[in-house]
Short mmCIF file of C-alpha atoms in Angstrom, two decimals:
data_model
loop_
_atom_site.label_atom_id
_atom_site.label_comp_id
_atom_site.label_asym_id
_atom_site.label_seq_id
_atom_site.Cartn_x
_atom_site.Cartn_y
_atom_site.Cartn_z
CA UNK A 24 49.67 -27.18 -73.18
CA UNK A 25 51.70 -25.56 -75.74
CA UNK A 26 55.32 -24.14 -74.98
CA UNK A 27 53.59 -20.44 -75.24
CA UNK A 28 50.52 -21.49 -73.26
CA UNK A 29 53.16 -22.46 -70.39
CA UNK A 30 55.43 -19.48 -71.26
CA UNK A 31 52.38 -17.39 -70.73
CA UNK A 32 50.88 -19.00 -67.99
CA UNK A 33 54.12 -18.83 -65.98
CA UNK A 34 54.30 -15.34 -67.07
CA UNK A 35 51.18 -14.62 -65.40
CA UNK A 36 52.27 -16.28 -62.29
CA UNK A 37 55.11 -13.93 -62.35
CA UNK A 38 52.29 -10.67 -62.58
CA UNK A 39 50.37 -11.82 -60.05
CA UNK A 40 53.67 -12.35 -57.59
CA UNK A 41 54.08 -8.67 -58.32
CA UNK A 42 50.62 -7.30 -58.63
CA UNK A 43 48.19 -9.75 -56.82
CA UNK A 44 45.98 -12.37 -57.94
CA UNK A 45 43.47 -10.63 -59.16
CA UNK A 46 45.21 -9.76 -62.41
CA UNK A 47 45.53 -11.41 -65.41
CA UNK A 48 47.86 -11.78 -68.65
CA UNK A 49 45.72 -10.88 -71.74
CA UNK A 50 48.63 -11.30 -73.92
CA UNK A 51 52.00 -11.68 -74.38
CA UNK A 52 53.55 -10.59 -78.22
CA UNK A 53 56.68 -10.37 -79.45
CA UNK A 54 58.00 -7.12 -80.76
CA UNK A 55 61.80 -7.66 -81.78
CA UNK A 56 65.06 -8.63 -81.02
CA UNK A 57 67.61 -10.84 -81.99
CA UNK A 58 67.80 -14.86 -80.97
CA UNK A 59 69.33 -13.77 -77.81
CA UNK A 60 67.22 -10.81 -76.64
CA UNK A 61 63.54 -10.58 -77.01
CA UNK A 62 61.08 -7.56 -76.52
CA UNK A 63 57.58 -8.50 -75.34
CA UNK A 64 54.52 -6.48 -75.26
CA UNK A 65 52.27 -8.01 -72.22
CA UNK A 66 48.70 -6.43 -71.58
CA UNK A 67 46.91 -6.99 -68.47
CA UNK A 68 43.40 -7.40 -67.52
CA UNK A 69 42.46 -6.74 -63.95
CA UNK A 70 43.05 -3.81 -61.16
CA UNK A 71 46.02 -2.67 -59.72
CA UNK A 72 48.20 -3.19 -62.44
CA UNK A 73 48.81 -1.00 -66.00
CA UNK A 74 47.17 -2.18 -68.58
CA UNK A 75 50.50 -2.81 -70.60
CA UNK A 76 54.21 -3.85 -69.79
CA UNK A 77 57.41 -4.58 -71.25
CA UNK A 78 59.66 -7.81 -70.96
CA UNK A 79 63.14 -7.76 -71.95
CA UNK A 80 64.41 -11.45 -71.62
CA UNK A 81 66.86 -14.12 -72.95
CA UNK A 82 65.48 -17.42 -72.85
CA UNK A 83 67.33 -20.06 -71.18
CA UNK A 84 70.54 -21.28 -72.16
CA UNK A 85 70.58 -17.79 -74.48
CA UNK A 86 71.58 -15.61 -71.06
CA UNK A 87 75.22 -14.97 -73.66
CA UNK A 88 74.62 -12.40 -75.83
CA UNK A 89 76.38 -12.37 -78.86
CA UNK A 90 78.30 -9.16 -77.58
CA UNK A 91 80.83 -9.97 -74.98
CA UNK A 92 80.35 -6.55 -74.34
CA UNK A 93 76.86 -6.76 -72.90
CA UNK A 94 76.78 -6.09 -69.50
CA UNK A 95 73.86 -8.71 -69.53
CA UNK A 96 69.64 -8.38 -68.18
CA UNK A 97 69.68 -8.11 -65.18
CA UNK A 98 72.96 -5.64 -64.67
CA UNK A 99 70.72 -3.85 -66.81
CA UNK A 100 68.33 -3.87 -64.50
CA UNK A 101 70.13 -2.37 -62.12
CA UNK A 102 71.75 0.16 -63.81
CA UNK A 103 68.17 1.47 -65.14
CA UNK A 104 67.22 1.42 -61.05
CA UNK A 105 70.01 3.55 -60.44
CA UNK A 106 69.57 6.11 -63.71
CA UNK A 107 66.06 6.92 -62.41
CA UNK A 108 67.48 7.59 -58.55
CA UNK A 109 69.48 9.89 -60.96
CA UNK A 110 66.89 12.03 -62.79
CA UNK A 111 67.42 10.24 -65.70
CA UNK A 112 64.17 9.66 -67.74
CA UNK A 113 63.73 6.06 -68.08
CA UNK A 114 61.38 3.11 -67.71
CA UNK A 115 60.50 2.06 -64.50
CA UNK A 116 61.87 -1.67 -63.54
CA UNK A 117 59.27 -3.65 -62.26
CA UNK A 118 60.17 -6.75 -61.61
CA UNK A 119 63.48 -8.74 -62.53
CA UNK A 120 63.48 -12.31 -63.10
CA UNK A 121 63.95 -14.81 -60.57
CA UNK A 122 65.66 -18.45 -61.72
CA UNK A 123 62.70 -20.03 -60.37
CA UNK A 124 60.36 -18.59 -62.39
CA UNK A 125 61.22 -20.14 -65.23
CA UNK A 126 60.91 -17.64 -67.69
CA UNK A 127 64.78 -16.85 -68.82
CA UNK A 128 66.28 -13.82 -67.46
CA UNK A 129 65.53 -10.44 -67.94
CA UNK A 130 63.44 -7.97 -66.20
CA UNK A 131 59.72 -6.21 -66.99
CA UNK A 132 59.44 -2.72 -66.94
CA UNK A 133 56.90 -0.06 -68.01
CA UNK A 134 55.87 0.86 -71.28
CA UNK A 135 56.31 4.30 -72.14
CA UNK A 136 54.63 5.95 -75.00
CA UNK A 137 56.62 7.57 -77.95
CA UNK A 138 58.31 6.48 -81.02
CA UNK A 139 61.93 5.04 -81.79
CA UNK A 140 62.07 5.18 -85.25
CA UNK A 141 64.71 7.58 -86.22
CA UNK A 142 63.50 8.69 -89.68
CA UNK A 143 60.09 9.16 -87.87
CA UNK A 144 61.67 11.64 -85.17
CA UNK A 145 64.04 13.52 -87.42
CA UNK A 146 60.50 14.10 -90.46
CA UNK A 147 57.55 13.99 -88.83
CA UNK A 148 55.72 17.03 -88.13
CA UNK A 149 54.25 16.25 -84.70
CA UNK A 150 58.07 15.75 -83.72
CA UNK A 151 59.13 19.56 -84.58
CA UNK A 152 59.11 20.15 -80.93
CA UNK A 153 60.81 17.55 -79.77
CA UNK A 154 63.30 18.06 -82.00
CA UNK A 155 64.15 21.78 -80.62
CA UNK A 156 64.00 20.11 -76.97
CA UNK A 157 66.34 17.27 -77.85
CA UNK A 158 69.64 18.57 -77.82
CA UNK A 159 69.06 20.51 -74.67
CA UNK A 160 66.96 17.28 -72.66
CA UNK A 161 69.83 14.67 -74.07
CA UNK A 162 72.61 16.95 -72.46
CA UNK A 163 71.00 17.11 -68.79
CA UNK A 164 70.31 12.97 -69.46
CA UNK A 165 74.05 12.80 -70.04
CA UNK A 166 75.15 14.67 -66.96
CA UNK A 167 72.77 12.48 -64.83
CA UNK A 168 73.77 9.04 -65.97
CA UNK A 169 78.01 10.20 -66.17
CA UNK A 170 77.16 10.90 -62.59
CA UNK A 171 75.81 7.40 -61.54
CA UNK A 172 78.02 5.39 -59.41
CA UNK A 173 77.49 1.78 -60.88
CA UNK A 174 80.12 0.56 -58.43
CA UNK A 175 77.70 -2.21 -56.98
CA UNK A 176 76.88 -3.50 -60.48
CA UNK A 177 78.78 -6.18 -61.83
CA UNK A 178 79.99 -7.15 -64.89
CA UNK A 179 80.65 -3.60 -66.03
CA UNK A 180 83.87 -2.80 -67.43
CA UNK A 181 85.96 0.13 -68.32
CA UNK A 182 87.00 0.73 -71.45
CA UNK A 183 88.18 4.27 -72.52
CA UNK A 184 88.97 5.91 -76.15
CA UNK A 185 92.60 4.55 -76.57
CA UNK A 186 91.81 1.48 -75.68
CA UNK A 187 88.23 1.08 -77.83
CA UNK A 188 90.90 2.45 -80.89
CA UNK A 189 93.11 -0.84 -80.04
CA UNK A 190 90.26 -3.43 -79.35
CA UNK A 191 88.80 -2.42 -82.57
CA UNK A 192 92.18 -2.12 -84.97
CA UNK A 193 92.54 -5.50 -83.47
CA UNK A 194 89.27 -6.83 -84.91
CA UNK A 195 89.78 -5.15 -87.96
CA UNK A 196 92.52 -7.11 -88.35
CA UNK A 197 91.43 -10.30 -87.49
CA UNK A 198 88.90 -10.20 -89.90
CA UNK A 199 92.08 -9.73 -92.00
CA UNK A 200 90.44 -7.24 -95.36
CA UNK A 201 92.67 -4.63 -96.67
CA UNK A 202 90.47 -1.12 -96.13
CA UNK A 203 93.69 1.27 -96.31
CA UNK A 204 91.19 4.49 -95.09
CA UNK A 205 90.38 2.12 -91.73
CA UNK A 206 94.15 2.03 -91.18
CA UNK A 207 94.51 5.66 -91.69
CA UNK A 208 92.01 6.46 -89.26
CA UNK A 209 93.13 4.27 -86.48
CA UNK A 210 96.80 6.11 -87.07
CA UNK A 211 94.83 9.46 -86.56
CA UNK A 212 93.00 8.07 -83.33
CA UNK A 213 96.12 7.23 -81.92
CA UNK A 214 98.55 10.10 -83.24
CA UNK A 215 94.95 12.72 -81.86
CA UNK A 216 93.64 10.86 -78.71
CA UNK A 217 92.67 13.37 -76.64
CA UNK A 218 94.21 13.23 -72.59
CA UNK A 219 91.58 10.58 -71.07
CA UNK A 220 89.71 11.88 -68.36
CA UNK A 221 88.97 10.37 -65.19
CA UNK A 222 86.76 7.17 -66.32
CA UNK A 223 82.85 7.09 -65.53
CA UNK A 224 79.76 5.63 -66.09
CA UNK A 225 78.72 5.55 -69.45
CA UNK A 226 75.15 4.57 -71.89
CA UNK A 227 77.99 3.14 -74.44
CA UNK A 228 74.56 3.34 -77.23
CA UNK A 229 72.97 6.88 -76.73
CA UNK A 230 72.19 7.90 -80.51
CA UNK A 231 68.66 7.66 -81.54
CA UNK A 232 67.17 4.07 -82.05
CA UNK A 233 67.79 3.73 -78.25
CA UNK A 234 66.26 6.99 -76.75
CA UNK A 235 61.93 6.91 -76.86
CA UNK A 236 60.81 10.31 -77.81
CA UNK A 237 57.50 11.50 -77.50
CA UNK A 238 56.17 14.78 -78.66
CA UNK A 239 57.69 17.01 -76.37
CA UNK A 240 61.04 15.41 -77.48
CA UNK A 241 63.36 12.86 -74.58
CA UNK A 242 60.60 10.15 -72.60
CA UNK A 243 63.23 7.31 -71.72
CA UNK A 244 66.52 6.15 -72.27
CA UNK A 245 66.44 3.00 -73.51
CA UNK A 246 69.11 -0.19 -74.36
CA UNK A 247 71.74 0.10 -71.32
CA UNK A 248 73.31 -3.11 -72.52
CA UNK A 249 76.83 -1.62 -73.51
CA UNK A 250 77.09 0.20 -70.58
CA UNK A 251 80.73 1.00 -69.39
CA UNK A 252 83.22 3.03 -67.53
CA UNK A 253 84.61 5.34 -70.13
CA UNK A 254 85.19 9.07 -71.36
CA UNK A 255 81.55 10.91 -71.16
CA UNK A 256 82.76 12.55 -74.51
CA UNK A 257 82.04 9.12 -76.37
CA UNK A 258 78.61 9.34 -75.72
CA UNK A 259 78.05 12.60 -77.44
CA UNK A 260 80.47 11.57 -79.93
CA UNK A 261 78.61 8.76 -80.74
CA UNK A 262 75.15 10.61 -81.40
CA UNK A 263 77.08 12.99 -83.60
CA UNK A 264 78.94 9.94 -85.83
CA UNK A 265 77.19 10.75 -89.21
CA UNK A 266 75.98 6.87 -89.37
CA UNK A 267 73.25 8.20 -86.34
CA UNK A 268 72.48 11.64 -88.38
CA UNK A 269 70.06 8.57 -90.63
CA UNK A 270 70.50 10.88 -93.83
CA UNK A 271 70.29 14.82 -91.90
CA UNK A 272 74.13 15.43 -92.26
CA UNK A 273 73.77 19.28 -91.58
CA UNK A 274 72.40 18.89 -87.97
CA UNK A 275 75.48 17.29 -86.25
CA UNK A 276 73.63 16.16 -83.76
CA UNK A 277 71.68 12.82 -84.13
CA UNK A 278 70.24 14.86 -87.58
CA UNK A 279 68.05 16.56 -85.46
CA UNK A 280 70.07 19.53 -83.59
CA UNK A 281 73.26 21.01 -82.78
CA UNK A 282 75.92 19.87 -80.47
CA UNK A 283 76.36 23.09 -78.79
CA UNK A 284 73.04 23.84 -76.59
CA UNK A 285 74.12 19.98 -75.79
CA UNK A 286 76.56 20.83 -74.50
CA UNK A 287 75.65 23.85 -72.66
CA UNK A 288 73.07 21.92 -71.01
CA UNK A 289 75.12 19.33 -70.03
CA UNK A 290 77.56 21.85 -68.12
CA UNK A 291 74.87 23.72 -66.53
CA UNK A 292 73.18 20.19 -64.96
CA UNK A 293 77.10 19.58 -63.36
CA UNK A 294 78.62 17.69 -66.90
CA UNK A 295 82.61 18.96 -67.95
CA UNK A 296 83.12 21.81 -69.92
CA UNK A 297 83.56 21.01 -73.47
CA UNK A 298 83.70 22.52 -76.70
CA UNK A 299 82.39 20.99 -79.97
CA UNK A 300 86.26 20.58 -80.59
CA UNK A 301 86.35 18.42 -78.15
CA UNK A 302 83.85 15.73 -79.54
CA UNK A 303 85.67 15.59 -83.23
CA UNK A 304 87.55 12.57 -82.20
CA UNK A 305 85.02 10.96 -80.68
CA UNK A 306 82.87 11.54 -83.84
CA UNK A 307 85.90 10.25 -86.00
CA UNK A 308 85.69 7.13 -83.58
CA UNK A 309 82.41 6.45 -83.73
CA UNK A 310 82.64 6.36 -87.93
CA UNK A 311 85.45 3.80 -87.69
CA UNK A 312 83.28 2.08 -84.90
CA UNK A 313 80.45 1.80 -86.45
CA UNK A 314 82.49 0.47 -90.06
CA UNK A 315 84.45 -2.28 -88.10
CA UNK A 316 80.89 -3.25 -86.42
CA UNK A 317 79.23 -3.82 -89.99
CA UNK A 318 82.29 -5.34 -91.04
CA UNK A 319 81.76 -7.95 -88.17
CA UNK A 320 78.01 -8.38 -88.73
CA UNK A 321 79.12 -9.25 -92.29
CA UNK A 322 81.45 -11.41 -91.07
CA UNK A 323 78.61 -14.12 -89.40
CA UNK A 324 77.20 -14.43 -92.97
CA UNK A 325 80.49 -15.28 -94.89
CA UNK A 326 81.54 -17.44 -91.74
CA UNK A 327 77.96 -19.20 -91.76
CA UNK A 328 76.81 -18.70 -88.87
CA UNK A 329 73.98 -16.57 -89.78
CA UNK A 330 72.35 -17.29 -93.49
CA UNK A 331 70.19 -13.75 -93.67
CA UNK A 332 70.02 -11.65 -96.55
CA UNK A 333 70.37 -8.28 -94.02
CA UNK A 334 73.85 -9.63 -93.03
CA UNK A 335 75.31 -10.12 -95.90
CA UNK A 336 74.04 -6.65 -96.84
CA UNK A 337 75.27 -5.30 -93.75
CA UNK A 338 78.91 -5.72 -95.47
CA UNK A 339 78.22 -2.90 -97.99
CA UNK A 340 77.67 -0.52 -95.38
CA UNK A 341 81.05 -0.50 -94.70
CA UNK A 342 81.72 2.30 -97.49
CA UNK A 343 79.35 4.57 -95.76
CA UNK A 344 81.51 4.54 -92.74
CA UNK A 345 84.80 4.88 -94.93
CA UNK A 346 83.53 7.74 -96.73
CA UNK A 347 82.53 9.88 -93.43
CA UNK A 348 86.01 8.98 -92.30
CA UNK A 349 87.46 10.30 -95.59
CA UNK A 350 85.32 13.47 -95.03
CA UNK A 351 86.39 13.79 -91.09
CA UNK A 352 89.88 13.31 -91.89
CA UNK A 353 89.63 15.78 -94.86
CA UNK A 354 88.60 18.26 -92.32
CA UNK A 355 91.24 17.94 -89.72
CA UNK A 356 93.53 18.12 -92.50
CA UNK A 357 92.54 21.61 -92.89
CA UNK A 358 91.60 22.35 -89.18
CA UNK B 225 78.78 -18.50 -123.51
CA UNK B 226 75.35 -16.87 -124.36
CA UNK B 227 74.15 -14.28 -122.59
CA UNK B 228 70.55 -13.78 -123.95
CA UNK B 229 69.16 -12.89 -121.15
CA UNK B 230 71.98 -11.08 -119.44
CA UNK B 231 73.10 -11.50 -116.02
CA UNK B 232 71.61 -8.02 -115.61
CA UNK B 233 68.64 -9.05 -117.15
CA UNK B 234 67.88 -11.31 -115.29
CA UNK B 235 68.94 -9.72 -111.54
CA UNK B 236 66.71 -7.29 -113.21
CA UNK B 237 64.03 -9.77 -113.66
CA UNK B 238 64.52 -11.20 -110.21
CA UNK B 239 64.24 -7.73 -108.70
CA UNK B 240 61.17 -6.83 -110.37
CA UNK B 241 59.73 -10.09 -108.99
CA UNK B 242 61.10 -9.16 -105.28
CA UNK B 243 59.74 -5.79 -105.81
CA UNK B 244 55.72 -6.08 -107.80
CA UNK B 245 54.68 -10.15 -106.52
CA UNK B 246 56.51 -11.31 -103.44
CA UNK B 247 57.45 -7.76 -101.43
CA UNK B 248 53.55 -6.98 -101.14
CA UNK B 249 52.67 -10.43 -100.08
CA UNK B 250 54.80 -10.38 -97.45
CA UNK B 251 54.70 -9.04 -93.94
CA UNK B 252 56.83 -8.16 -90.81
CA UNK B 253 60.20 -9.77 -90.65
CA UNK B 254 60.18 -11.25 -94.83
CA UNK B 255 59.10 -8.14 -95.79
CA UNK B 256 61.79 -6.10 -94.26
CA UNK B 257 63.75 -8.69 -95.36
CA UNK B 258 62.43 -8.46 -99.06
CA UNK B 259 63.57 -5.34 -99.08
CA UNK B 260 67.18 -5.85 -97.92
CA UNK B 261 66.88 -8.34 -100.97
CA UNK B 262 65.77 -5.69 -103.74
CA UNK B 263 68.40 -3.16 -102.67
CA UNK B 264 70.77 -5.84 -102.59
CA UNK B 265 70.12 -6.72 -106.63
CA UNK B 266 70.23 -3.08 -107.29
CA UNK B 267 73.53 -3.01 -105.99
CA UNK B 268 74.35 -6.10 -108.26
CA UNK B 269 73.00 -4.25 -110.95
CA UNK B 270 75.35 -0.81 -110.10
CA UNK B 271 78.39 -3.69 -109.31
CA UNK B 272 78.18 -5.26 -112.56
CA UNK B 273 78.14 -1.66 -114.46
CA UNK B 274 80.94 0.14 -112.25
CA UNK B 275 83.46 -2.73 -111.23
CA UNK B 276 85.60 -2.98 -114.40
CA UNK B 277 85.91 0.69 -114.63
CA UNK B 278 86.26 1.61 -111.06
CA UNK B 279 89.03 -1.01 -110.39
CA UNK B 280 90.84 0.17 -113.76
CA UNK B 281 90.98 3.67 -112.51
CA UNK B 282 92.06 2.69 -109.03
CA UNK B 283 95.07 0.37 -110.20
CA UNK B 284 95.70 3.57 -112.02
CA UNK B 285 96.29 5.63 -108.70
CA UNK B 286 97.87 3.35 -106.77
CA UNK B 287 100.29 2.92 -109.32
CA UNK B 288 100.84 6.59 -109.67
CA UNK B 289 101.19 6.59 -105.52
CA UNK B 290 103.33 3.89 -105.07
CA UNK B 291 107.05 4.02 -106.48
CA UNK B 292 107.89 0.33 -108.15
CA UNK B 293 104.76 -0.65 -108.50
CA UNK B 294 105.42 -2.01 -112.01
CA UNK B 295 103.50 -6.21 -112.77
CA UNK B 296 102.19 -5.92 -109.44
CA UNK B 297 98.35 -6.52 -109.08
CA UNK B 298 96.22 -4.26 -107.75
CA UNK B 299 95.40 -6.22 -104.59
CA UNK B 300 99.05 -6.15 -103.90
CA UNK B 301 99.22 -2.42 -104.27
CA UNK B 302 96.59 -1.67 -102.00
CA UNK B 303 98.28 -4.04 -99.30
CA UNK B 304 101.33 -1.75 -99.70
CA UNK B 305 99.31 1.37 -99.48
CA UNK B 306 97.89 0.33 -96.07
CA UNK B 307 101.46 -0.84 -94.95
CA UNK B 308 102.93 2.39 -95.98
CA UNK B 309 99.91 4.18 -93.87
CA UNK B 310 100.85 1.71 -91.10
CA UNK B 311 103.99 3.07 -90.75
CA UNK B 312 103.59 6.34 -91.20
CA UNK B 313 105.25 6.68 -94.39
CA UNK B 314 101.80 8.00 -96.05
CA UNK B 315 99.67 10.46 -93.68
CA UNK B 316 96.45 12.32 -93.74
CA UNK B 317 99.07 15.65 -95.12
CA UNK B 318 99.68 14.02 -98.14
CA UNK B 319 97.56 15.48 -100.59
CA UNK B 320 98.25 12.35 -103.13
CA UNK B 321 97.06 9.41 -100.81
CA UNK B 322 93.76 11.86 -99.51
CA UNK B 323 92.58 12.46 -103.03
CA UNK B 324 93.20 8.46 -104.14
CA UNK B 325 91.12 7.53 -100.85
CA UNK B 326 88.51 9.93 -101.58
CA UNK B 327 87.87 8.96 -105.25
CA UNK B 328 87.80 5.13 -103.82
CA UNK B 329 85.32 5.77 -101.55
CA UNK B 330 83.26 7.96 -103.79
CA UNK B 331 83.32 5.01 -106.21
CA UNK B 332 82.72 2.22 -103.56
CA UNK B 333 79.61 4.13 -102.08
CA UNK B 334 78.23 4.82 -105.28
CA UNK B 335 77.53 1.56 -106.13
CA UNK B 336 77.14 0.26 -102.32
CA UNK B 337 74.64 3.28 -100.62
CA UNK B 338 74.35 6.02 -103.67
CA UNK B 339 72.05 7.59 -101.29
CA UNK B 340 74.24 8.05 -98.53
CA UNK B 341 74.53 11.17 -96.86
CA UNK B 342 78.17 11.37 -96.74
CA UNK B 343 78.34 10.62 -100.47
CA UNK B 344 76.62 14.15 -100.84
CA UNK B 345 78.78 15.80 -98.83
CA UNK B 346 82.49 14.73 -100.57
CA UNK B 347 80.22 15.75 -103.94
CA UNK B 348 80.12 18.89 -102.77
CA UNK B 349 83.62 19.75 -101.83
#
């Protein structure tokens, strides 16, 4: 037997422990991921069970991520179990792996219909309505998952505004390049941080990429891996960094909407009061986020470890992030 | 040394090889990554035109922003820059450091992502 005959063979043991014997696995493909964390498409033949799943796993001996920040499969999991309990449109968790089943760890989970693709969402005509229900659906998500008490999970760690400004000056400068506008920003973040509110549950990734939207706009919050106890601000802030606008600068939020009937919504389902004041910083900290990140992707090419032509690339990406930050700073020159 | 073809000849030649034979051969992951490859040699090819000029004119500024900056290279200039914004010394109110940044990063993006959203927007101000 081949390694993906017993993959898929133990795979279908692992159906039929959830769904009964009488079902089968048709197929199992690959969709993405990186060389820790796969995405399979499984279809099923038989009754009783849908006709397609998903599997989210890291094979054996791959369980570490890449991102000590990743709150790992099967806290995952858990925390998706909990967002639904929570009105929070997301997949349904089937099954999460056992050990014993030999298949790595991760968890399957339903497969629900839509589209990821950001430049899809923010162009395509048959998204027009989704994109006027966005900003209104993504607020109400917000106020359900800030709400979730994760208290049972483990592995999840706080980590609020300051304290993401310090972890990531620090990795600026132990990748040790001289980017004077990164500097200047970090001085802003910490001269500007806002008073920290009372930490709670956070996505830690919500920007589009990670939500599926169908046509009448939010289906399922996806990617729950940098989940965290944090300020709920940096999760709007972060769908508002220009980097997640993929090209629609105008509409502030995510390209496809404004921030403020966000916002509204998110007050009226029980979220804080803010204004779209309130989220500058965190948009200014998502810019020199998301610049320090490429930087570090850049950094696995020129250290070796990872030969690809896309991470070496990754490094002139950088200027996109530094040029937002010149424009955000600009403004609060002036504000 | 000769340089019949150019080195932007022949990036030019290797990108129009990426781009018309191998890119529509290709499928899934090589092809995605066939494109990361063809804008990576048009980058080259906006590098090799822009780099002289751009680092000219920013050794210019810094040494108009930085007092006794005379025989000092323009690596060490920028070092000083981001120690002076370190400290404080140089903040987001000073007009003279905001502009420098701003025509750095206009010049940096324009040859990284000229397609860049944000590049637009500092155009327009």
């Amino acid at each position: 037997m081949s390694e993906k005959q017993e993959f898929d063979s133990r795979l279908q043991a692992v159906l039929r422990r959830v769904y009964g014997e009488q079902i089968a696995l048709a197929s199992a493909n690959r969709l993405s991921g990186g060389a820790s964390q796969e995405t399979w498409l499984l279809t099923l033949n038989g009754t009783g069970a849908p006709e397609t799943l998903i599997l989210r796993r890291a094979p054996e001996g791959m369980e570490a991520t890449d991102d000590s920040r990743a709150i790992g499969l099967p806290n995952e999991a858990k925390l998706i179990r909990k967002a639904q309990h929570a009105g929070v449109a997301v997949p349904e968790v089937v099954h999460v792996l056992e050990p014993d089943e030999g298949v790595g760890e991760g968890f399957i989970m339903s497969r629900v219909e839509g589209e990821t693709i950001a430049r899809r969402i923010l162009r395509d005509d048959e998204y027009a309505k989704a994109r006027e229900n966005l900003p209104a659906q993504c607020g109400r998500a917000l106020a359900g998952i800030h709400r979730i008490d994760g208290s049972d999970v483990p592995r999840i760690r706080e980590s609020t505004g300051l304290a993401q400004v310090e972890q990531y000056e620090q990795t600026y400068q132990e990748i040790g390049v001289c980017r004077p506008i990164f500097d200047l920003a970090i001085v802003w973040l910490k001269e500007n941080a806002p008073k920290p509110l009372e930490p709670m549950l956070v996505h830690g990734d919500f920007r589009l990429g990670n939500i599926m939207v169908d046509e009448q706009g939010l289906a399922a919050v996806l990617d729950w891996e940098l989940a965290h106890y944090g300020d709920p601000r940096e999760d709007i802030g972060w769908m508002c960094t220009n980097s997640w606008r993929f090209g629609q600068s105008d509409k502030r939020l995510g390209g496809f909407g404004d921030v403020e009937p966000l916002l509204e919504a998110y007050a009226a389902a029980g979220g804080a009061e803010f204004t779209p004041r309130d989220i500058d910083w965190w948009d200014m900290l998502g810019s020199m986020k998301w610049g320090i990140m490429c930087m570090g992707m850049y950094e696995t090419f020129r250290s070796g470890a990872d030969a690809s032509v896309e991470r070496a690339a990754i490094g002139r990406r950088v200027s996109e992030t530094e040029m937002d930050l010149v424009n955000l700073l600009e403004g609060q020159r002036h504000a | 040394m000769h340089d019949q073809p150019s080195v932007s000849e022949l990036v030019q030649a290797v990108k129009n090889f990426v781009d018309h034979s191998a890119m529509p051969e290709l499928k899934g992951r090589a092809a995605f990554h066939a494109r990361v490859a063809s804008n990576v040699l048009a980058t080259i090819l906006r590098d090799l035109e822009a780099r002289e000029g751009n680092d000219a004119a920013e050794y210019e500024r810094l040494k108009a922003l930085l007092p006794g900056s005379d025989g000092k290279s323009r690596e060490t200039l920028n070092e000083e820059l981001r120690d002076k914004i370190r400290s404080g010394e140089l903040t987001v109110e000073s007009a003279a450091l905001m502009d420098h940044l701003k025509k750095t990063a206009i010049a940096q993006l324009k040859v990284d992502q000229p397609k860049y959203s944000g590049l637009a927007t500092a155009l327009e101000d």
